[in-house]
Amino acid sequence: MINLKKIEMTYDDHGTKINALKLKELQVKDGEKVAFIGSSGCGKTTLFNLISGMLTPTKGNVIVEDIDITTLTESERDLFRANHIGYIFQDFNLFPDFTVLQNVVLPMSFSKRYSKNEMEKEALSMLKRVGLENKKDQKVKTLSGGEKQRVAIARSIVNKPNVILADEPTGNLDYKNGAKIMDLILQIAKEEKATLLVITHNNSQLELFDRSINIEDLNEAIK
Ligand SMILES: Nc1ncnc2c1ncn2[C@@H]1O[C@H](COP(=O)(O)OP(=O)(O)OP(=O)(O)O)[C@@H](O)[C@H]1O
Ligand SMILES: [Mg+2]
């Protein structure tokens, strides 16, 4: 269960306060598939950064898997993220000069759950699932957009997260590859019994989800 209560997020940009997000309540049940929509700048990525513990809110509580992550220290939040959250970022966030395999192994080294041998074996099995085992030794910077997104997916699920966050995972892809990537994410979330939250600008994808939420409807009139 994800539960956000009375959240406010204000960025401080060199002394200028930017109100990025304000919402009374948001609940997502275990195993639910929810799409998030809303115009550019309405706070979608900010919301995901709060749920993943990458950011702490200016006000309010963020409860994920019965843990109030706003009460954790930074290193506790890092460990929480490694063990509970799979994050597919808006701009991939891969290491371009590392190989495909090295990129997927990386989050396992943070989770402290695996031995060295297990890490490589597990990473390879994830790459197989996304159809990239034959590219494992290739540097990420030499891959196509769709291939990079598949590496990002493999990396996000390698620690078996309960919650998968995907921030516009098909935004940089053509229609056909976008549909394939979305199918892959939905299939993996189902197999892993994970809760899935996806930000999308593509209205034709909304029917694939249990419900869709427009952040602008949750966001109070603060801008
Ligand atoms: N680190 C930051 N410092 C200052 N302001 C920020 C920061 N990150 C985001 N913002 C501001 O907060 C608001 C919400 O940003 P956010 O990235 O959450 O929007 P978004 O809904 O994901 O937009 P998009 O659809 O374009 O990705 C914007 O006005 C943005 O300029
Ligand atoms: Mg965004």
Coordinates of N, CA and C and ligand atoms in Angstrom, one line a residue:
M1 N 0.8 -1.2 0.0 CA 0.0 0.0 0.0 C 0.9 1.3 0.0
I2 N 0.5 2.2 -0.9 CA 1.2 3.5 -0.9 C 0.2 4.5 -0.4
N3 N 0.6 5.3 0.6 CA -0.3 6.3 1.2 C 0.4 7.6 1.4
L4 N -0.1 8.6 0.7 CA 0.5 10.0 0.9 C -0.6 10.8 1.5
K5 N -0.2 11.6 2.5 CA -1.1 12.4 3.3 C -0.6 13.8 3.4
K6 N -1.5 14.7 3.0 CA -1.3 16.2 3.2 C 0.1 16.6 2.7
I7 N 0.4 16.2 1.5 CA 1.8 16.4 1.0 C 1.9 17.8 0.4
E8 N 3.0 18.5 0.7 CA 3.4 19.7 0.0 C 4.9 19.6 -0.4
M9 N 5.2 19.9 -1.6 CA 6.6 19.9 -2.0 C 7.0 21.3 -2.6
T10 N 7.8 21.9 -1.9 CA 8.3 23.3 -2.4 C 9.8 23.2 -2.6
Y11 N 10.2 23.5 -3.9 CA 11.6 23.6 -4.2 C 12.1 25.0 -3.8
D12 N 13.4 25.0 -3.4 CA 14.0 26.3 -3.2 C 15.1 26.5 -4.3
D13 N 14.8 27.4 -5.3 CA 15.7 27.6 -6.4 C 16.4 28.9 -6.1
H14 N 17.5 28.9 -5.5 CA 18.3 30.1 -5.2 C 17.4 31.1 -4.5
G15 N 16.7 30.7 -3.5 CA 15.9 31.6 -2.7 C 14.5 31.8 -3.2
T16 N 14.2 31.4 -4.4 CA 12.8 31.5 -5.0 C 12.1 30.2 -4.6
K17 N 10.9 30.3 -4.0 CA 10.2 29.1 -3.7 C 9.3 28.7 -4.9
I18 N 9.4 27.4 -5.2 CA 8.6 26.9 -6.3 C 7.7 25.8 -5.7
N19 N 6.4 26.1 -5.8 CA 5.4 25.1 -5.3 C 5.2 24.0 -6.4
A20 N 5.7 22.8 -6.2 CA 5.7 21.8 -7.2 C 4.5 20.9 -7.1
L21 N 4.1 20.7 -5.9 CA 3.0 19.7 -5.6 C 2.4 19.9 -4.3
K22 N 1.0 19.8 -4.3 CA 0.3 19.9 -3.1 C -0.9 18.9 -3.2
L23 N -0.9 17.9 -2.4 CA -2.1 17.0 -2.5 C -2.5 16.5 -1.1
K24 N -3.8 16.4 -1.0 CA -4.4 16.0 0.3 C -4.1 14.6 0.6
E25 N -4.4 13.7 -0.4 CA -4.3 12.3 -0.1 C -4.2 11.5 -1.4
L26 N -3.4 10.4 -1.4 CA -3.3 9.5 -2.5 C -3.0 8.1 -1.9
Q27 N -3.9 7.2 -2.3 CA -3.7 5.8 -1.9 C -3.7 4.9 -3.1
V28 N -2.7 4.0 -3.1 CA -2.6 3.0 -4.2 C -2.5 1.6 -3.5
K29 N -3.4 0.7 -3.8 CA -3.4 -0.6 -3.2 C -2.3 -1.5 -3.8
D30 N -1.9 -2.5 -3.0 CA -0.9 -3.5 -3.5 C -1.4 -4.1 -4.7
G31 N -0.5 -4.2 -5.7 CA -0.8 -4.9 -7.0 C -1.6 -4.1 -8.0
E32 N -2.0 -2.8 -7.6 CA -2.8 -2.0 -8.5 C -1.9 -1.4 -9.6
K33 N -2.5 -1.2 -10.8 CA -1.8 -0.6 -11.9 C -2.4 0.8 -12.1
V34 N -1.7 1.8 -11.9 CA -2.3 3.2 -12.0 C -1.5 4.0 -13.0
A35 N -2.2 4.7 -13.9 CA -1.5 5.6 -14.8 C -1.7 7.1 -14.2
F36 N -0.6 7.9 -14.3 CA -0.6 9.2 -13.9 C -0.5 10.1 -15.1
I37 N -1.4 11.1 -15.2 CA -1.4 12.0 -16.3 C -1.4 13.5 -15.8
G38 N -1.3 14.4 -16.7 CA -1.3 15.8 -16.3 C -0.2 16.6 -17.1
S39 N -0.5 17.9 -17.2 CA 0.4 18.7 -18.2 C 1.8 18.8 -17.6
S40 N 2.7 19.2 -18.5 CA 4.1 19.3 -18.2 C 4.3 20.3 -17.0
G41 N 5.0 19.9 -16.0 CA 5.3 20.8 -14.9 C 4.3 20.7 -13.7
C42 N 3.3 19.8 -13.8 CA 2.3 19.7 -12.8 C 2.7 18.9 -11.6
G43 N 3.9 18.3 -11.7 CA 4.4 17.6 -10.5 C 4.5 16.1 -10.5
K44 N 4.4 15.5 -11.7 CA 4.3 14.1 -11.8 C 5.7 13.4 -11.4
T45 N 6.8 13.9 -12.0 CA 8.1 13.4 -11.6 C 8.4 13.6 -10.1
T46 N 8.0 14.8 -9.6 CA 8.1 15.1 -8.2 C 7.4 14.1 -7.3
L47 N 6.2 13.7 -7.7 CA 5.4 12.7 -7.0 C 6.2 11.4 -6.9
F48 N 6.7 11.0 -8.0 CA 7.5 9.7 -8.1 C 8.7 9.8 -7.2
N49 N 9.4 11.0 -7.2 CA 10.6 11.1 -6.4 C 10.3 11.1 -4.9
L50 N 9.1 11.5 -4.6 CA 8.6 11.4 -3.2 C 8.3 10.0 -2.8
I51 N 7.6 9.3 -3.7 CA 7.3 7.9 -3.4 C 8.5 7.0 -3.3
S52 N 9.5 7.3 -4.1 CA 10.8 6.5 -4.1 C 11.7 6.9 -3.0
G53 N 11.4 8.0 -2.3 CA 12.3 8.5 -1.3 C 13.6 9.2 -1.8
M54 N 13.5 9.6 -3.1 CA 14.6 10.4 -3.6 C 14.5 11.8 -3.1
L55 N 13.3 12.2 -2.8 CA 13.0 13.5 -2.2 C 12.2 13.3 -0.9
T56 N 12.4 14.2 0.0 CA 11.5 14.2 1.2 C 10.6 15.5 1.0
P57 N 9.3 15.3 1.4 CA 8.4 16.4 1.2 C 8.6 17.6 2.2
T58 N 8.2 18.8 1.8 CA 8.3 19.9 2.7 C 7.4 19.7 3.9
K59 N 6.2 19.2 3.5 CA 5.2 18.8 4.6 C 4.6 17.5 4.3
G60 N 4.1 16.8 5.3 CA 3.3 15.6 5.1 C 4.1 14.3 5.2
N61 N 3.4 13.2 5.0 CA 4.0 11.8 5.2 C 3.8 11.0 4.0
V62 N 4.8 10.2 3.7 CA 4.8 9.3 2.6 C 5.0 7.9 3.1
I63 N 3.9 7.0 3.0 CA 4.0 5.7 3.6 C 4.0 4.7 2.5
V64 N 5.0 3.9 2.4 CA 5.2 2.9 1.4 C 5.5 1.5 2.0
E65 N 4.7 0.5 1.7 CA 4.9 -0.8 2.4 C 5.0 -0.7 3.9
D66 N 4.1 0.0 4.5 CA 4.0 0.2 5.9 C 5.1 1.0 6.5
I67 N 6.0 1.6 5.7 CA 7.1 2.3 6.2 C 6.9 3.8 5.9
D68 N 6.9 4.7 7.0 CA 6.8 6.1 6.7 C 8.2 6.6 6.4
I69 N 8.4 6.7 5.1 CA 9.8 7.0 4.6 C 10.3 8.4 4.9
T70 N 9.3 9.3 5.4 CA 9.8 10.6 5.7 C 10.5 10.6 7.1
T71 N 10.4 9.5 7.8 CA 11.1 9.4 9.1 C 12.5 8.8 9.0
L72 N 12.8 8.3 7.8 CA 14.1 7.6 7.6 C 15.3 8.6 7.4
T73 N 16.5 8.2 7.8 CA 17.6 8.9 7.4 C 17.9 8.7 5.9
E74 N 18.9 9.5 5.4 CA 19.1 9.4 4.0 C 19.7 8.0 3.6
S75 N 20.5 7.4 4.4 CA 21.1 6.1 4.1 C 20.0 5.0 4.2
E76 N 19.1 5.2 5.2 CA 18.0 4.3 5.4 C 17.1 4.3 4.2
R77 N 16.9 5.6 3.6 CA 16.0 5.7 2.5 C 16.6 5.1 1.2
D78 N 18.0 5.2 1.1 CA 18.7 4.6 0.0 C 18.5 3.1 0.0
L79 N 18.6 2.5 1.2 CA 18.4 1.0 1.4 C 16.9 0.6 1.1
F80 N 16.0 1.5 1.6 CA 14.6 1.2 1.3 C 14.3 1.2 -0.2
R81 N 14.9 2.2 -0.9 CA 14.7 2.3 -2.3 C 15.3 1.0 -3.0
A82 N 16.5 0.7 -2.6 CA 17.1 -0.5 -3.3 C 16.3 -1.8 -3.1
N83 N 15.6 -1.9 -1.9 CA 14.9 -3.1 -1.6 C 13.4 -3.1 -2.0
H84 N 12.8 -2.0 -2.2 CA 11.4 -2.0 -2.4 C 11.0 -1.3 -3.7
I85 N 11.8 -0.5 -4.3 CA 11.4 0.3 -5.4 C 12.1 0.0 -6.7
G86 N 11.4 -0.2 -7.8 CA 12.1 -0.2 -9.1 C 11.7 1.0 -9.9
Y87 N 12.7 1.8 -10.2 CA 12.4 3.1 -10.8 C 12.9 3.2 -12.3
I88 N 12.0 3.3 -13.2 CA 12.4 3.5 -14.6 C 12.3 5.0 -14.9
F89 N 13.4 5.7 -15.0 CA 13.5 7.1 -15.0 C 13.1 7.7 -16.4
Q90 N 12.6 9.0 -16.4 CA 12.2 9.7 -17.6 C 13.3 9.7 -18.6
D91 N 14.6 9.8 -18.2 CA 15.7 9.9 -19.1 C 16.7 8.8 -19.0
F92 N 16.1 7.6 -18.6 CA 16.9 6.3 -18.5 C 17.8 6.3 -17.3
N93 N 18.7 7.3 -17.1 CA 19.6 7.3 -16.0 C 20.6 6.2 -16.0
L94 N 21.0 5.7 -17.1 CA 21.9 4.6 -17.2 C 23.4 5.2 -17.3
F95 N 24.4 4.3 -17.0 CA 25.8 4.7 -17.2 C 26.2 4.4 -18.6
P96 N 26.4 5.4 -19.4 CA 26.6 5.1 -20.9 C 27.9 4.4 -21.1
D97 N 29.0 4.6 -20.3 CA 30.2 3.9 -20.6 C 30.4 2.5 -19.9
F98 N 29.4 2.2 -19.1 CA 29.3 0.8 -18.5 C 28.6 -0.1 -19.5
T99 N 28.9 -1.4 -19.4 CA 28.2 -2.3 -20.3 C 26.8 -2.5 -19.8
V100 N 26.0 -3.2 -20.6 CA 24.6 -3.5 -20.3 C 24.6 -4.3 -19.0
L101 N 25.4 -5.3 -18.9 CA 25.4 -6.2 -17.7 C 25.8 -5.4 -16.4
Q102 N 26.8 -4.5 -16.6 CA 27.3 -3.8 -15.4 C 26.2 -2.8 -14.9
N103 N 25.4 -2.3 -15.8 CA 24.3 -1.4 -15.4 C 23.3 -2.1 -14.6
V104 N 23.0 -3.4 -15.0 CA 21.9 -4.1 -14.3 C 22.4 -4.7 -13.0
V105 N 23.7 -5.0 -12.9 CA 24.3 -5.5 -11.6 C 24.3 -4.4 -10.5
L106 N 24.4 -3.2 -11.0 CA 24.6 -2.1 -10.0 C 23.6 -2.0 -8.8
P107 N 22.3 -2.0 -9.1 CA 21.4 -1.9 -7.9 C 21.5 -3.0 -7.0
M108 N 21.9 -4.2 -7.5 CA 22.0 -5.3 -6.5 C 23.1 -5.1 -5.5
S109 N 24.2 -4.4 -5.9 CA 25.2 -4.1 -5.0 C 24.8 -3.2 -3.9
F110 N 23.7 -2.4 -4.1 CA 23.2 -1.5 -3.1 C 22.3 -2.2 -2.1
S111 N 21.6 -3.3 -2.6 CA 20.6 -3.9 -1.8 C 21.1 -4.8 -0.7
K112 N 22.4 -5.2 -0.8 CA 23.0 -6.0 0.2 C 22.4 -7.4 0.4
R113 N 21.7 -7.9 -0.6 CA 21.0 -9.1 -0.4 C 21.7 -10.3 -1.2
Y114 N 22.6 -9.9 -2.1 CA 23.2 -10.9 -3.0 C 24.7 -11.1 -2.8
S115 N 25.2 -12.3 -3.0 CA 26.6 -12.5 -3.2 C 27.0 -12.1 -4.6
K116 N 28.3 -12.0 -4.8 CA 28.8 -11.5 -6.1 C 28.4 -12.5 -7.2
N117 N 28.5 -13.8 -7.0 CA 28.1 -14.8 -8.0 C 26.6 -14.6 -8.4
E118 N 25.8 -14.5 -7.3 CA 24.3 -14.4 -7.5 C 24.0 -13.2 -8.3
M119 N 24.7 -12.1 -8.1 CA 24.4 -10.8 -8.8 C 24.5 -11.0 -10.3
E120 N 25.6 -11.6 -10.8 CA 25.7 -11.7 -12.2 C 24.7 -12.7 -12.8
K121 N 24.4 -13.7 -12.1 CA 23.4 -14.7 -12.6 C 22.1 -14.1 -12.7
E122 N 21.7 -13.4 -11.7 CA 20.4 -12.7 -11.6 C 20.3 -11.6 -12.7
A123 N 21.3 -10.9 -12.9 CA 21.3 -9.8 -13.9 C 21.1 -10.4 -15.3
L124 N 21.8 -11.5 -15.5 CA 21.7 -12.2 -16.8 C 20.3 -12.7 -17.1
S125 N 19.7 -13.2 -16.0 CA 18.3 -13.8 -16.2 C 17.3 -12.6 -16.5
M126 N 17.6 -11.4 -15.9 CA 16.7 -10.3 -16.2 C 16.9 -9.8 -17.6
L127 N 18.2 -9.8 -18.1 CA 18.5 -9.4 -19.5 C 17.8 -10.3 -20.5
K128 N 17.7 -11.6 -20.1 CA 17.0 -12.6 -20.9 C 15.5 -12.2 -21.0
R129 N 15.0 -11.8 -19.9 CA 13.5 -11.5 -19.9 C 13.2 -10.3 -20.8
V130 N 14.1 -9.4 -20.9 CA 13.9 -8.2 -21.8 C 14.5 -8.4 -23.1
G131 N 15.0 -9.6 -23.4 CA 15.5 -9.9 -24.8 C 16.9 -9.3 -25.1
L132 N 17.7 -9.1 -24.1 CA 19.0 -8.4 -24.4 C 20.2 -9.1 -24.0
E133 N 20.1 -10.5 -23.7 CA 21.2 -11.2 -23.2 C 22.4 -11.2 -24.2
N134 N 22.0 -11.1 -25.5 CA 23.1 -11.1 -26.6 C 23.9 -9.7 -26.6
K135 N 23.4 -8.7 -25.9 CA 24.0 -7.4 -25.9 C 24.7 -7.1 -24.5
K136 N 24.8 -8.2 -23.7 CA 25.3 -7.9 -22.3 C 26.6 -7.2 -22.2
D137 N 27.5 -7.4 -23.1 CA 28.9 -6.8 -23.0 C 29.0 -5.5 -23.8
Q138 N 27.9 -5.1 -24.4 CA 28.0 -3.9 -25.2 C 27.8 -2.7 -24.3
K139 N 28.5 -1.6 -24.6 CA 28.4 -0.4 -23.8 C 27.0 0.2 -24.1
V140 N 26.4 0.8 -23.0 CA 25.0 1.3 -23.2 C 24.9 2.4 -24.2
K141 N 26.0 3.2 -24.3 CA 26.0 4.4 -25.2 C 25.8 3.9 -26.7
T142 N 26.1 2.6 -27.0 CA 26.0 2.2 -28.3 C 24.6 1.6 -28.6
L143 N 23.7 1.6 -27.7 CA 22.3 1.0 -27.9 C 21.3 2.0 -28.5
S144 N 20.3 1.4 -29.1 CA 19.2 2.2 -29.5 C 18.3 2.7 -28.3
G145 N 17.4 3.6 -28.6 CA 16.5 4.1 -27.5 C 15.7 3.0 -26.9
G146 N 15.1 2.1 -27.7 CA 14.3 1.0 -27.2 C 15.1 0.1 -26.4
E147 N 16.3 -0.2 -26.9 CA 17.2 -1.1 -26.1 C 17.6 -0.5 -24.8
K148 N 17.9 0.8 -24.8 CA 18.3 1.5 -23.5 C 17.1 1.3 -22.5
Q149 N 15.9 1.5 -23.0 CA 14.7 1.4 -22.2 C 14.6 0.0 -21.6
R150 N 14.9 -1.0 -22.4 CA 14.9 -2.4 -21.9 C 15.9 -2.6 -20.8
V151 N 17.1 -2.0 -21.0 CA 18.1 -2.1 -19.9 C 17.6 -1.5 -18.7
A152 N 17.0 -0.3 -18.8 CA 16.4 0.4 -17.6 C 15.4 -0.5 -16.9
I153 N 14.6 -1.2 -17.7 CA 13.5 -2.0 -17.1 C 14.2 -3.2 -16.4
A154 N 15.2 -3.8 -17.0 CA 15.9 -5.0 -16.4 C 16.5 -4.5 -15.1
R155 N 17.1 -3.3 -15.1 CA 17.8 -2.8 -13.9 C 16.7 -2.5 -12.8
S156 N 15.6 -2.0 -13.2 CA 14.6 -1.6 -12.2 C 14.0 -2.8 -11.5
I157 N 14.0 -4.0 -12.1 CA 13.3 -5.1 -11.5 C 14.2 -6.1 -10.9
V158 N 15.5 -5.9 -11.1 CA 16.5 -6.9 -10.7 C 16.4 -7.2 -9.2
N159 N 16.0 -6.3 -8.4 CA 15.9 -6.5 -6.9 C 14.6 -6.9 -6.5
K160 N 13.7 -7.4 -7.4 CA 12.4 -7.8 -7.1 C 11.6 -6.8 -6.3
P161 N 11.4 -5.6 -6.8 CA 10.7 -4.6 -6.0 C 9.2 -4.9 -5.9
N162 N 8.6 -4.4 -4.8 CA 7.2 -4.5 -4.7 C 6.4 -3.3 -5.4
V163 N 7.2 -2.3 -5.7 CA 6.6 -1.1 -6.3 C 7.5 -0.8 -7.5
I164 N 6.9 -0.7 -8.7 CA 7.6 -0.2 -9.9 C 7.0 1.1 -10.3
L165 N 8.0 2.1 -10.5 CA 7.6 3.4 -10.9 C 8.2 3.6 -12.3
A166 N 7.4 4.0 -13.3 CA 7.9 4.2 -14.6 C 7.5 5.6 -15.1
D167 N 8.5 6.5 -15.3 CA 8.2 7.9 -15.6 C 8.3 8.1 -17.1
E168 N 7.2 8.1 -17.8 CA 7.1 8.3 -19.3 C 8.1 7.3 -20.0
P169 N 7.9 6.0 -19.7 CA 8.8 5.0 -20.2 C 8.8 4.9 -21.8
T170 N 7.7 5.4 -22.4 CA 7.6 5.3 -23.8 C 7.7 6.6 -24.5
G171 N 8.1 7.7 -23.7 CA 8.1 9.0 -24.2 C 9.1 9.3 -25.4
N172 N 10.2 8.5 -25.3 CA 11.2 8.8 -26.3 C 11.2 7.7 -27.5
L173 N 10.1 6.9 -27.5 CA 10.1 5.8 -28.5 C 9.0 6.0 -29.5
D174 N 9.2 5.4 -30.7 CA 8.1 5.5 -31.7 C 7.0 4.6 -31.2
Y175 N 5.8 4.8 -31.9 CA 4.6 4.1 -31.5 C 4.7 2.6 -31.3
K176 N 5.4 2.0 -32.2 CA 5.5 0.5 -32.2 C 6.3 0.0 -31.0
N177 N 7.5 0.7 -30.9 CA 8.4 0.3 -29.8 C 7.8 0.7 -28.5
G178 N 7.1 1.8 -28.4 CA 6.5 2.3 -27.2 C 5.5 1.2 -26.7
A179 N 4.7 0.7 -27.6 CA 3.6 -0.3 -27.3 C 4.3 -1.5 -26.8
K180 N 5.4 -1.9 -27.4 CA 6.1 -3.1 -26.9 C 6.7 -3.0 -25.5
I181 N 7.3 -1.8 -25.3 CA 7.9 -1.5 -24.0 C 6.8 -1.5 -22.9
M182 N 5.6 -0.9 -23.2 CA 4.6 -0.8 -22.2 C 4.0 -2.2 -21.9
D183 N 3.9 -3.1 -23.0 CA 3.5 -4.5 -22.8 C 4.5 -5.2 -21.8
L184 N 5.8 -5.0 -22.1 CA 6.8 -5.6 -21.3 C 6.7 -5.2 -19.8
I185 N 6.5 -3.9 -19.6 CA 6.4 -3.5 -18.2 C 5.2 -4.1 -17.5
L186 N 4.1 -4.1 -18.2 CA 2.8 -4.6 -17.6 C 3.0 -6.1 -17.3
Q187 N 3.6 -6.8 -18.2 CA 3.8 -8.3 -18.1 C 4.7 -8.6 -16.9
I188 N 5.8 -7.8 -16.8 CA 6.7 -8.0 -15.7 C 6.1 -7.7 -14.3
A189 N 5.3 -6.6 -14.3 CA 4.7 -6.2 -13.0 C 3.7 -7.3 -12.6
K190 N 3.0 -7.9 -13.6 CA 2.0 -8.9 -13.3 C 2.8 -10.2 -12.7
E191 N 3.9 -10.6 -13.4 CA 4.6 -11.7 -13.0 C 5.2 -11.5 -11.6
E192 N 5.6 -10.3 -11.3 CA 6.3 -10.0 -10.0 C 5.3 -9.7 -8.9
K193 N 4.0 -9.6 -9.3 CA 2.9 -9.1 -8.4 C 3.2 -7.8 -7.8
A194 N 3.8 -6.9 -8.6 CA 4.2 -5.6 -8.1 C 3.1 -4.6 -8.3
T195 N 3.1 -3.6 -7.5 CA 2.3 -2.4 -7.7 C 2.9 -1.6 -8.8
L196 N 2.2 -1.1 -9.8 CA 2.8 -0.4 -10.9 C 2.2 1.0 -11.1
L197 N 3.1 2.0 -11.1 CA 2.7 3.4 -11.3 C 3.4 3.9 -12.5
V198 N 2.6 4.4 -13.5 CA 3.3 4.8 -14.7 C 2.8 6.2 -15.1
I199 N 3.7 7.1 -15.4 CA 3.4 8.4 -15.9 C 3.4 8.3 -17.5
T200 N 2.3 8.8 -18.1 CA 2.2 8.7 -19.5 C 1.5 9.9 -20.1
H201 N 1.9 10.3 -21.3 CA 1.2 11.3 -22.0 C 0.3 10.7 -23.1
N202 N 0.4 9.3 -23.2 CA -0.3 8.6 -24.3 C -1.6 8.1 -23.8
N203 N -2.7 8.8 -24.2 CA -4.0 8.5 -23.8 C -4.5 7.1 -24.2
S204 N -3.9 6.6 -25.3 CA -4.3 5.3 -25.8 C -3.9 4.2 -24.9
Q205 N -2.9 4.5 -24.0 CA -2.4 3.4 -23.1 C -3.3 3.3 -21.8
L206 N -4.1 4.3 -21.6 CA -4.8 4.4 -20.3 C -5.7 3.2 -20.0
E207 N -6.3 2.6 -21.0 CA -7.1 1.4 -20.8 C -6.4 0.2 -20.3
L208 N -5.1 0.2 -20.4 CA -4.3 -0.9 -19.9 C -4.2 -0.9 -18.3
F209 N -4.6 0.2 -17.7 CA -4.5 0.3 -16.3 C -5.8 0.2 -15.5
D210 N -5.7 -0.1 -14.2 CA -6.9 -0.2 -13.4 C -7.6 1.1 -13.2
R211 N -6.8 2.2 -13.2 CA -7.4 3.6 -13.2 C -6.3 4.6 -13.5
S212 N -6.8 5.8 -13.9 CA -5.8 6.8 -14.2 C -6.1 8.0 -13.3
I213 N -5.1 8.7 -12.9 CA -5.2 9.9 -12.1 C -4.6 11.1 -12.7
N214 N -5.3 12.2 -12.8 CA -4.7 13.4 -13.3 C -4.2 14.2 -12.1
I215 N -2.9 14.4 -12.0 CA -2.3 15.1 -10.9 C -2.8 16.5 -10.7
E216 N -3.2 17.1 -11.9 CA -3.8 18.4 -11.8 C -5.1 18.4 -11.0
D217 N -5.9 17.3 -11.0 CA -7.1 17.2 -10.2 C -6.8 17.1 -8.7
L218 N -5.6 16.5 -8.4 CA -5.2 16.3 -7.0 C -4.6 17.6 -6.4
N219 N -3.8 18.2 -7.3 CA -3.1 19.4 -7.0 C -4.1 20.6 -6.7
E220 N -4.0 21.1 -5.5 CA -4.8 22.3 -5.3 C -4.4 23.5 -6.0
A221 N -5.2 24.5 -6.1 CA -4.9 25.7 -6.9 C -3.8 26.5 -6.2
I222 N -2.6 26.2 -6.5 CA -1.5 26.9 -5.8 C -0.6 27.6 -6.7
K223 N -0.8 27.4 -8.0 CA 0.2 28.1 -8.9 C -0.3 29.4 -9.5
Ligands
LIG1 N1 15.1 20.5 -8.6 C1 14.2 21.5 -8.8 N2 14.4 22.7 -8.4 C2 13.5 23.7 -8.6 N3 12.3 23.5 -9.2 C3 12.0 22.2 -9.7 C4 13.0 21.1 -9.5 N4 12.4 20.0 -10.0 C5 11.2 20.4 -10.5 N5 11.0 21.7 -10.3 C6 9.7 22.4 -10.7 O1 8.6 21.8 -10.1 C7 7.5 21.7 -11.0 C8 7.1 20.2 -11.2 O2 8.2 19.5 -11.9 P1 8.1 18.0 -12.3 O3 9.4 17.6 -12.9 O4 7.5 17.2 -11.2 O5 6.9 18.1 -13.4 P2 6.3 17.0 -14.4 O6 4.9 16.9 -14.2 O7 7.1 15.7 -14.2 O8 6.6 17.6 -15.9 P3 7.0 16.9 -17.3 O9 5.7 16.3 -17.8 O10 7.5 18.0 -18.1 O11 8.1 15.8 -17.0 C9 8.0 22.4 -12.3 O12 7.5 23.7 -12.2 C10 9.5 22.4 -12.2 O13 10.1 23.5 -12.8
MG2 MG 8.4 14.6 -15.5

